[in-house]
Amino acid sequence: MSAATGKPVPPMLATLGHPPTGERWAFESKWDGQRAIATTGSTPPKLWSRNGNNISASFPEIVDALSAVLDHRETVLDGEIVALGPDGVPSFSRLQRRMHVLKPTAQLRNDALTTYYVFDVLDIDGTSTTDLPYLERREALANLSLEHPRIKVPPHWLNVDGPTMLEVARTHHLEGQRHASTQPHKTARPPSKAGSGLCRSKPKIAVRPPGSEMTSKCDPPPSR
């Protein structure tokens, strides 16, 4: 959390690049949804957009699920809010029906039901986990036991190469793949300037037309 704003540090965004090859990489699916940081603790859970806006009121089913599984435990989670279509594939157009709606009706919630796909944990019980290597953060995330229909912790795959995983994403009509180094010293390190962003060491590969795969790096902070 930023001491100046009381909001979570914003996540980093993606830039152009290419999928990695060889081993020593972990891969996760890239979900087509709305990036969201979740904060839980002594007060009701909150969901924050990547721009630091409180979007909790738009997704009450996810807020209720976080309350149910964490029971006031203090955490900061990073993930993607996703709405699945009838075919089970993430549908951003369906999700857009929920975005910016502060009091969704029961009908709208049923028609465009959302799920929070959590892929990282940044703080547990007041202790930052961003200095931990990727695999240790994944273990810490698994130990939270976030088992709920509205919360998913997607799997990760080890020792497979980027082009193979990109083809898997295309086959299953996913947005792409996220990859992270599994080397022990690679952490989700904070930036050099406090409050300016967070570098995950988690590049992304998005399914796009040939020649335009996308990957992320540590970008400068977003403009205010």
PDB file of C-alpha atoms in Angstrom:
ATOM      1  CA  MET A   1       0.000   0.000   0.000  1.00  0.00           C
ATOM      2  CA  SER A   2       1.120   3.545  -0.668  1.00  0.00           C
ATOM      3  CA  ALA A   3       1.523   5.579   2.509  1.00  0.00           C
ATOM      4  CA  ALA A   4       0.671   8.717   0.547  1.00  0.00           C
ATOM      5  CA  THR A   5      -2.609   7.550  -1.015  1.00  0.00           C
ATOM      6  CA  GLY A   6      -3.750   4.608   1.116  1.00  0.00           C
ATOM      7  CA  LYS A   7      -4.206   2.654  -2.106  1.00  0.00           C
ATOM      8  CA  PRO A   8      -2.310  -0.390  -3.421  1.00  0.00           C
ATOM      9  CA  VAL A   9       0.760   0.194  -5.558  1.00  0.00           C
ATOM     10  CA  PRO A  10      -0.451   0.024  -9.199  1.00  0.00           C
ATOM     11  CA  PRO A  11       0.474  -3.038 -11.260  1.00  0.00           C
ATOM     12  CA  MET A  12       2.817  -2.768 -14.215  1.00  0.00           C
ATOM     13  CA  LEU A  13       1.498  -2.948 -17.770  1.00  0.00           C
ATOM     14  CA  ALA A  14       2.734  -4.672 -20.917  1.00  0.00           C
ATOM     15  CA  THR A  15       5.111  -3.693 -23.739  1.00  0.00           C
ATOM     16  CA  LEU A  16       6.026  -5.370 -27.026  1.00  0.00           C
ATOM     17  CA  GLY A  17       8.376  -8.354 -27.051  1.00  0.00           C
ATOM     18  CA  HIS A  18       8.678 -12.058 -27.829  1.00  0.00           C
ATOM     19  CA  PRO A  19       7.970 -15.298 -25.904  1.00  0.00           C
ATOM     20  CA  PRO A  20      10.980 -16.838 -24.134  1.00  0.00           C
ATOM     21  CA  THR A  21      12.469 -20.185 -25.108  1.00  0.00           C
ATOM     22  CA  GLY A  22      14.140 -22.888 -23.052  1.00  0.00           C
ATOM     23  CA  GLU A  23      13.606 -23.935 -19.451  1.00  0.00           C
ATOM     24  CA  ARG A  24      13.672 -21.998 -16.161  1.00  0.00           C
ATOM     25  CA  TRP A  25      10.393 -20.278 -16.953  1.00  0.00           C
ATOM     26  CA  ALA A  26       6.964 -20.647 -15.385  1.00  0.00           C
ATOM     27  CA  PHE A  27       3.838 -19.952 -17.423  1.00  0.00           C
ATOM     28  CA  GLU A  28       0.299 -18.945 -16.487  1.00  0.00           C
ATOM     29  CA  SER A  29      -2.725 -18.252 -18.664  1.00  0.00           C
ATOM     30  CA  LYS A  30      -3.381 -14.588 -19.483  1.00  0.00           C
ATOM     31  CA  TRP A  31      -7.053 -13.883 -18.840  1.00  0.00           C
ATOM     32  CA  ASP A  32      -9.016 -11.313 -20.817  1.00  0.00           C
ATOM     33  CA  GLY A  33     -10.570  -9.245 -18.057  1.00  0.00           C
ATOM     34  CA  GLN A  34     -10.040  -6.277 -15.746  1.00  0.00           C
ATOM     35  CA  ARG A  35      -6.846  -6.185 -13.691  1.00  0.00           C
ATOM     36  CA  ALA A  36      -7.627  -5.737  -9.995  1.00  0.00           C
ATOM     37  CA  ILE A  37      -5.763  -5.547  -6.709  1.00  0.00           C
ATOM     38  CA  ALA A  38      -7.737  -6.903  -3.727  1.00  0.00           C
ATOM     39  CA  THR A  39      -7.123  -5.782  -0.160  1.00  0.00           C
ATOM     40  CA  THR A  40      -8.572  -7.650   2.813  1.00  0.00           C
ATOM     41  CA  GLY A  41      -8.279  -7.252   6.561  1.00  0.00           C
ATOM     42  CA  SER A  42     -10.165  -5.710   9.467  1.00  0.00           C
ATOM     43  CA  THR A  43     -12.382  -3.697   7.093  1.00  0.00           C
ATOM     44  CA  PRO A  44     -14.518  -5.155   4.273  1.00  0.00           C
ATOM     45  CA  PRO A  45     -12.518  -6.326   1.231  1.00  0.00           C
ATOM     46  CA  LYS A  46     -11.870  -3.794  -1.491  1.00  0.00           C
ATOM     47  CA  LEU A  47     -11.112  -4.154  -5.189  1.00  0.00           C
ATOM     48  CA  TRP A  48      -8.902  -1.576  -6.890  1.00  0.00           C
ATOM     49  CA  SER A  49      -8.439  -0.947 -10.606  1.00  0.00           C
ATOM     50  CA  ARG A  50      -4.976  -0.561 -12.085  1.00  0.00           C
ATOM     51  CA  ASN A  51      -5.537   3.217 -11.917  1.00  0.00           C
ATOM     52  CA  GLY A  52      -6.244   3.083  -8.183  1.00  0.00           C
ATOM     53  CA  ASN A  53     -10.030   3.428  -8.396  1.00  0.00           C
ATOM     54  CA  ASN A  54     -12.194   1.571  -5.901  1.00  0.00           C
ATOM     55  CA  ILE A  55     -14.330  -0.783  -8.019  1.00  0.00           C
ATOM     56  CA  SER A  56     -15.704  -2.911  -5.175  1.00  0.00           C
ATOM     57  CA  ALA A  57     -19.317  -1.838  -5.689  1.00  0.00           C
ATOM     58  CA  SER A  58     -19.321  -3.142  -9.254  1.00  0.00           C
ATOM     59  CA  PHE A  59     -18.444  -6.704  -8.230  1.00  0.00           C
ATOM     60  CA  PRO A  60     -20.236  -7.531  -4.937  1.00  0.00           C
ATOM     61  CA  GLU A  61     -20.073 -11.293  -5.561  1.00  0.00           C
ATOM     62  CA  ILE A  62     -16.259 -11.140  -5.518  1.00  0.00           C
ATOM     63  CA  VAL A  63     -16.201  -8.942  -2.401  1.00  0.00           C
ATOM     64  CA  ASP A  64     -18.502 -11.418  -0.641  1.00  0.00           C
ATOM     65  CA  ALA A  65     -16.310 -14.328  -1.741  1.00  0.00           C
ATOM     66  CA  LEU A  66     -13.154 -12.663  -0.398  1.00  0.00           C
ATOM     67  CA  SER A  67     -14.921 -12.121   2.942  1.00  0.00           C
ATOM     68  CA  ALA A  68     -15.961 -15.764   3.043  1.00  0.00           C
ATOM     69  CA  VAL A  69     -12.563 -17.314   2.297  1.00  0.00           C
ATOM     70  CA  LEU A  70     -10.219 -14.922   4.142  1.00  0.00           C
ATOM     71  CA  ASP A  71     -12.367 -13.979   7.173  1.00  0.00           C
ATOM     72  CA  HIS A  72     -10.643 -10.628   7.912  1.00  0.00           C
ATOM     73  CA  ARG A  73      -7.133 -11.946   7.284  1.00  0.00           C
ATOM     74  CA  GLU A  74      -4.869  -9.143   6.052  1.00  0.00           C
ATOM     75  CA  THR A  75      -3.744  -9.714   2.451  1.00  0.00           C
ATOM     76  CA  VAL A  76      -3.020  -7.877  -0.782  1.00  0.00           C
ATOM     77  CA  LEU A  77      -3.797  -9.959  -3.872  1.00  0.00           C
ATOM     78  CA  ASP A  78      -3.231  -9.349  -7.574  1.00  0.00           C
ATOM     79  CA  GLY A  79      -5.434 -10.847 -10.248  1.00  0.00           C
ATOM     80  CA  GLU A  80      -7.939 -10.401 -13.048  1.00  0.00           C
ATOM     81  CA  ILE A  81     -11.718 -10.039 -12.879  1.00  0.00           C
ATOM     82  CA  VAL A  82     -13.173 -12.249 -15.625  1.00  0.00           C
ATOM     83  CA  ALA A  83     -16.629 -12.958 -17.033  1.00  0.00           C
ATOM     84  CA  LEU A  84     -16.925 -16.256 -18.888  1.00  0.00           C
ATOM     85  CA  GLY A  85     -19.117 -16.655 -21.931  1.00  0.00           C
ATOM     86  CA  PRO A  86     -21.426 -19.636 -22.561  1.00  0.00           C
ATOM     87  CA  ASP A  87     -18.467 -21.473 -24.129  1.00  0.00           C
ATOM     88  CA  GLY A  88     -16.386 -21.103 -20.963  1.00  0.00           C
ATOM     89  CA  VAL A  89     -13.988 -18.656 -22.647  1.00  0.00           C
ATOM     90  CA  PRO A  90     -13.341 -15.236 -21.051  1.00  0.00           C
ATOM     91  CA  SER A  91     -15.584 -12.609 -22.650  1.00  0.00           C
ATOM     92  CA  PHE A  92     -14.467  -8.999 -22.251  1.00  0.00           C
ATOM     93  CA  SER A  93     -17.653  -7.743 -23.896  1.00  0.00           C
ATOM     94  CA  ARG A  94     -19.687  -9.549 -21.233  1.00  0.00           C
ATOM     95  CA  LEU A  95     -17.474  -8.087 -18.504  1.00  0.00           C
ATOM     96  CA  GLN A  96     -17.965  -4.576 -19.903  1.00  0.00           C
ATOM     97  CA  ARG A  97     -21.631  -4.824 -18.984  1.00  0.00           C
ATOM     98  CA  ARG A  98     -20.535  -4.889 -15.335  1.00  0.00           C
ATOM     99  CA  MET A  99     -17.764  -2.296 -15.409  1.00  0.00           C
ATOM    100  CA  HIS A 100     -18.721   1.128 -13.998  1.00  0.00           C
ATOM    101  CA  VAL A 101     -22.100  -0.206 -12.797  1.00  0.00           C
ATOM    102  CA  LEU A 102     -22.069   0.676  -9.097  1.00  0.00           C
ATOM    103  CA  LYS A 103     -25.183  -1.270  -8.106  1.00  0.00           C
ATOM    104  CA  PRO A 104     -25.629  -4.213 -10.492  1.00  0.00           C
ATOM    105  CA  THR A 105     -29.068  -5.778 -10.365  1.00  0.00           C
ATOM    106  CA  ALA A 106     -29.523  -9.450  -9.584  1.00  0.00           C
ATOM    107  CA  GLN A 107     -30.423  -9.987 -13.238  1.00  0.00           C
ATOM    108  CA  LEU A 108     -27.224  -8.331 -14.461  1.00  0.00           C
ATOM    109  CA  ARG A 109     -25.117 -10.260 -11.962  1.00  0.00           C
ATOM    110  CA  ASN A 110     -26.620 -13.518 -13.213  1.00  0.00           C
ATOM    111  CA  ASP A 111     -26.232 -12.583 -16.880  1.00  0.00           C
ATOM    112  CA  ALA A 112     -22.621 -11.457 -16.496  1.00  0.00           C
ATOM    113  CA  LEU A 113     -21.328 -13.388 -13.486  1.00  0.00           C
ATOM    114  CA  THR A 114     -17.708 -12.567 -12.621  1.00  0.00           C
ATOM    115  CA  THR A 115     -14.842 -14.508 -11.082  1.00  0.00           C
ATOM    116  CA  TYR A 116     -11.583 -13.233  -9.597  1.00  0.00           C
ATOM    117  CA  TYR A 117      -8.564 -15.101 -10.992  1.00  0.00           C
ATOM    118  CA  VAL A 118      -5.762 -14.525  -8.467  1.00  0.00           C
ATOM    119  CA  PHE A 119      -2.222 -15.008  -9.779  1.00  0.00           C
ATOM    120  CA  ASP A 120      -0.089 -13.285  -7.117  1.00  0.00           C
ATOM    121  CA  VAL A 121      -0.002 -12.348  -3.438  1.00  0.00           C
ATOM    122  CA  LEU A 122       1.841  -9.157  -2.475  1.00  0.00           C
ATOM    123  CA  ASP A 123       1.282  -9.052   1.291  1.00  0.00           C
ATOM    124  CA  ILE A 124       0.166 -11.504   3.974  1.00  0.00           C
ATOM    125  CA  ASP A 125      -0.591 -10.503   7.571  1.00  0.00           C
ATOM    126  CA  GLY A 126       1.154  -7.175   7.110  1.00  0.00           C
ATOM    127  CA  THR A 127       4.365  -8.694   5.711  1.00  0.00           C
ATOM    128  CA  SER A 128       5.309  -7.952   2.109  1.00  0.00           C
ATOM    129  CA  THR A 129       5.955 -10.985  -0.095  1.00  0.00           C
ATOM    130  CA  THR A 130       7.407  -8.998  -2.994  1.00  0.00           C
ATOM    131  CA  ASP A 131      10.974  -9.956  -2.007  1.00  0.00           C
ATOM    132  CA  LEU A 132      10.147 -13.656  -2.410  1.00  0.00           C
ATOM    133  CA  PRO A 133      11.009 -15.520  -5.629  1.00  0.00           C
ATOM    134  CA  TYR A 134       8.143 -16.430  -7.938  1.00  0.00           C
ATOM    135  CA  LEU A 135       7.736 -20.062  -6.823  1.00  0.00           C
ATOM    136  CA  GLU A 136       7.695 -19.092  -3.139  1.00  0.00           C
ATOM    137  CA  ARG A 137       4.993 -16.505  -3.800  1.00  0.00           C
ATOM    138  CA  ARG A 138       2.984 -19.136  -5.667  1.00  0.00           C
ATOM    139  CA  GLU A 139       3.325 -21.452  -2.662  1.00  0.00           C
ATOM    140  CA  ALA A 140       2.217 -18.687  -0.304  1.00  0.00           C
ATOM    141  CA  LEU A 141      -0.776 -18.026  -2.550  1.00  0.00           C
ATOM    142  CA  ALA A 142      -1.715 -21.709  -2.579  1.00  0.00           C
ATOM    143  CA  ASN A 143      -1.487 -21.836   1.226  1.00  0.00           C
ATOM    144  CA  LEU A 144      -4.216 -19.202   1.501  1.00  0.00           C
ATOM    145  CA  SER A 145      -6.696 -21.872   0.302  1.00  0.00           C
ATOM    146  CA  LEU A 146      -8.798 -19.498  -1.786  1.00  0.00           C
ATOM    147  CA  GLU A 147     -11.432 -22.110  -2.599  1.00  0.00           C
ATOM    148  CA  HIS A 148     -14.669 -20.493  -3.766  1.00  0.00           C
ATOM    149  CA  PRO A 149     -16.788 -20.548  -6.947  1.00  0.00           C
ATOM    150  CA  ARG A 150     -16.083 -16.832  -7.460  1.00  0.00           C
ATOM    151  CA  ILE A 151     -12.320 -17.022  -6.783  1.00  0.00           C
ATOM    152  CA  LYS A 152      -9.855 -19.108  -8.770  1.00  0.00           C
ATOM    153  CA  VAL A 153      -6.089 -19.568  -8.481  1.00  0.00           C
ATOM    154  CA  PRO A 154      -5.070 -20.580 -12.015  1.00  0.00           C
ATOM    155  CA  PRO A 155      -2.350 -23.216 -12.441  1.00  0.00           C
ATOM    156  CA  HIS A 156       1.183 -22.588 -13.629  1.00  0.00           C
ATOM    157  CA  TRP A 157       3.443 -24.764 -15.762  1.00  0.00           C
ATOM    158  CA  LEU A 158       7.185 -25.303 -15.438  1.00  0.00           C
ATOM    159  CA  ASN A 159       9.913 -26.219 -17.919  1.00  0.00           C
ATOM    160  CA  VAL A 160       7.975 -25.617 -21.109  1.00  0.00           C
ATOM    161  CA  ASP A 161       8.955 -23.068 -23.734  1.00  0.00           C
ATOM    162  CA  GLY A 162       7.187 -19.911 -24.801  1.00  0.00           C
ATOM    163  CA  PRO A 163       6.161 -20.811 -28.352  1.00  0.00           C
ATOM    164  CA  THR A 164       4.541 -24.036 -27.124  1.00  0.00           C
ATOM    165  CA  MET A 165       2.505 -22.205 -24.476  1.00  0.00           C
ATOM    166  CA  LEU A 166       1.509 -19.492 -26.928  1.00  0.00           C
ATOM    167  CA  GLU A 167       0.086 -22.153 -29.230  1.00  0.00           C
ATOM    168  CA  VAL A 168      -1.835 -23.637 -26.280  1.00  0.00           C
ATOM    169  CA  ALA A 169      -3.346 -20.201 -25.649  1.00  0.00           C
ATOM    170  CA  ARG A 170      -4.403 -19.895 -29.286  1.00  0.00           C
ATOM    171  CA  THR A 171      -5.946 -23.377 -29.252  1.00  0.00           C
ATOM    172  CA  HIS A 172      -8.040 -22.585 -26.174  1.00  0.00           C
ATOM    173  CA  HIS A 173      -8.992 -19.068 -27.348  1.00  0.00           C
ATOM    174  CA  LEU A 174      -7.237 -17.380 -24.414  1.00  0.00           C
ATOM    175  CA  GLU A 175      -5.775 -13.882 -24.537  1.00  0.00           C
ATOM    176  CA  GLY A 176      -2.236 -15.181 -24.076  1.00  0.00           C
ATOM    177  CA  GLN A 177       0.289 -16.387 -21.515  1.00  0.00           C
ATOM    178  CA  ARG A 178       2.114 -14.765 -18.611  1.00  0.00           C
ATOM    179  CA  HIS A 179       5.636 -15.950 -17.879  1.00  0.00           C
ATOM    180  CA  ALA A 180       8.000 -15.528 -14.937  1.00  0.00           C
ATOM    181  CA  SER A 181      11.580 -16.521 -14.279  1.00  0.00           C
ATOM    182  CA  THR A 182      11.944 -19.383 -11.783  1.00  0.00           C
ATOM    183  CA  GLN A 183      15.528 -18.433 -10.907  1.00  0.00           C
ATOM    184  CA  PRO A 184      15.830 -18.084  -7.100  1.00  0.00           C
ATOM    185  CA  HIS A 185      16.906 -14.429  -7.198  1.00  0.00           C
ATOM    186  CA  LYS A 186      14.063 -13.238  -9.434  1.00  0.00           C
ATOM    187  CA  THR A 187      11.523 -11.501  -7.205  1.00  0.00           C
ATOM    188  CA  ALA A 188       8.540  -9.180  -7.524  1.00  0.00           C
ATOM    189  CA  ARG A 189      10.831  -6.328  -6.592  1.00  0.00           C
ATOM    190  CA  PRO A 190       9.529  -2.844  -5.785  1.00  0.00           C
ATOM    191  CA  PRO A 191      10.630   0.074  -7.942  1.00  0.00           C
ATOM    192  CA  SER A 192      13.357   2.539  -7.115  1.00  0.00           C
ATOM    193  CA  LYS A 193      10.828   5.277  -6.283  1.00  0.00           C
ATOM    194  CA  ALA A 194       8.285   4.501  -3.581  1.00  0.00           C
ATOM    195  CA  GLY A 195       4.689   4.451  -4.781  1.00  0.00           C
ATOM    196  CA  SER A 196       5.611   4.512  -8.467  1.00  0.00           C
ATOM    197  CA  GLY A 197       4.689   0.948  -9.398  1.00  0.00           C
ATOM    198  CA  LEU A 198       5.607  -2.675  -8.927  1.00  0.00           C
ATOM    199  CA  CYS A 199       7.835  -4.775 -11.153  1.00  0.00           C
ATOM    200  CA  ARG A 200       6.560  -8.354 -11.077  1.00  0.00           C
ATOM    201  CA  SER A 201       9.263 -10.045 -13.159  1.00  0.00           C
ATOM    202  CA  LYS A 202       6.178 -11.453 -14.925  1.00  0.00           C
ATOM    203  CA  PRO A 203       6.184 -10.630 -18.642  1.00  0.00           C
ATOM    204  CA  LYS A 204       3.063 -11.342 -20.680  1.00  0.00           C
ATOM    205  CA  ILE A 205       2.585 -12.906 -24.087  1.00  0.00           C
ATOM    206  CA  ALA A 206      -0.690 -11.973 -25.740  1.00  0.00           C
ATOM    207  CA  VAL A 207      -2.311 -13.737 -28.673  1.00  0.00           C
ATOM    208  CA  ARG A 208      -2.269 -11.174 -31.473  1.00  0.00           C
ATOM    209  CA  PRO A 209      -1.769 -11.258 -35.255  1.00  0.00           C
ATOM    210  CA  PRO A 210       1.642 -12.692 -36.301  1.00  0.00           C
ATOM    211  CA  GLY A 211       4.566 -10.476 -35.391  1.00  0.00           C
ATOM    212  CA  SER A 212       2.804  -8.618 -32.588  1.00  0.00           C
ATOM    213  CA  GLU A 213       3.149 -10.840 -29.518  1.00  0.00           C
ATOM    214  CA  MET A 214       3.259  -8.744 -26.369  1.00  0.00           C
ATOM    215  CA  THR A 215       5.417  -9.023 -23.275  1.00  0.00           C
ATOM    216  CA  SER A 216       5.936  -6.763 -20.273  1.00  0.00           C
ATOM    217  CA  LYS A 217       8.862  -5.193 -18.491  1.00  0.00           C
ATOM    218  CA  CYS A 218       9.325  -2.717 -15.640  1.00  0.00           C
ATOM    219  CA  ASP A 219       7.673   0.382 -17.058  1.00  0.00           C
ATOM    220  CA  PRO A 220       7.738   3.934 -15.684  1.00  0.00           C
ATOM    221  CA  PRO A 221       4.853   4.849 -13.357  1.00  0.00           C
ATOM    222  CA  PRO A 222       1.557   5.812 -14.991  1.00  0.00           C
ATOM    223  CA  SER A 223       0.933   9.521 -15.368  1.00  0.00           C
ATOM    224  CA  ARG A 224      -1.510  11.039 -12.907  1.00  0.00           C
TER     225      ARG A 224
END
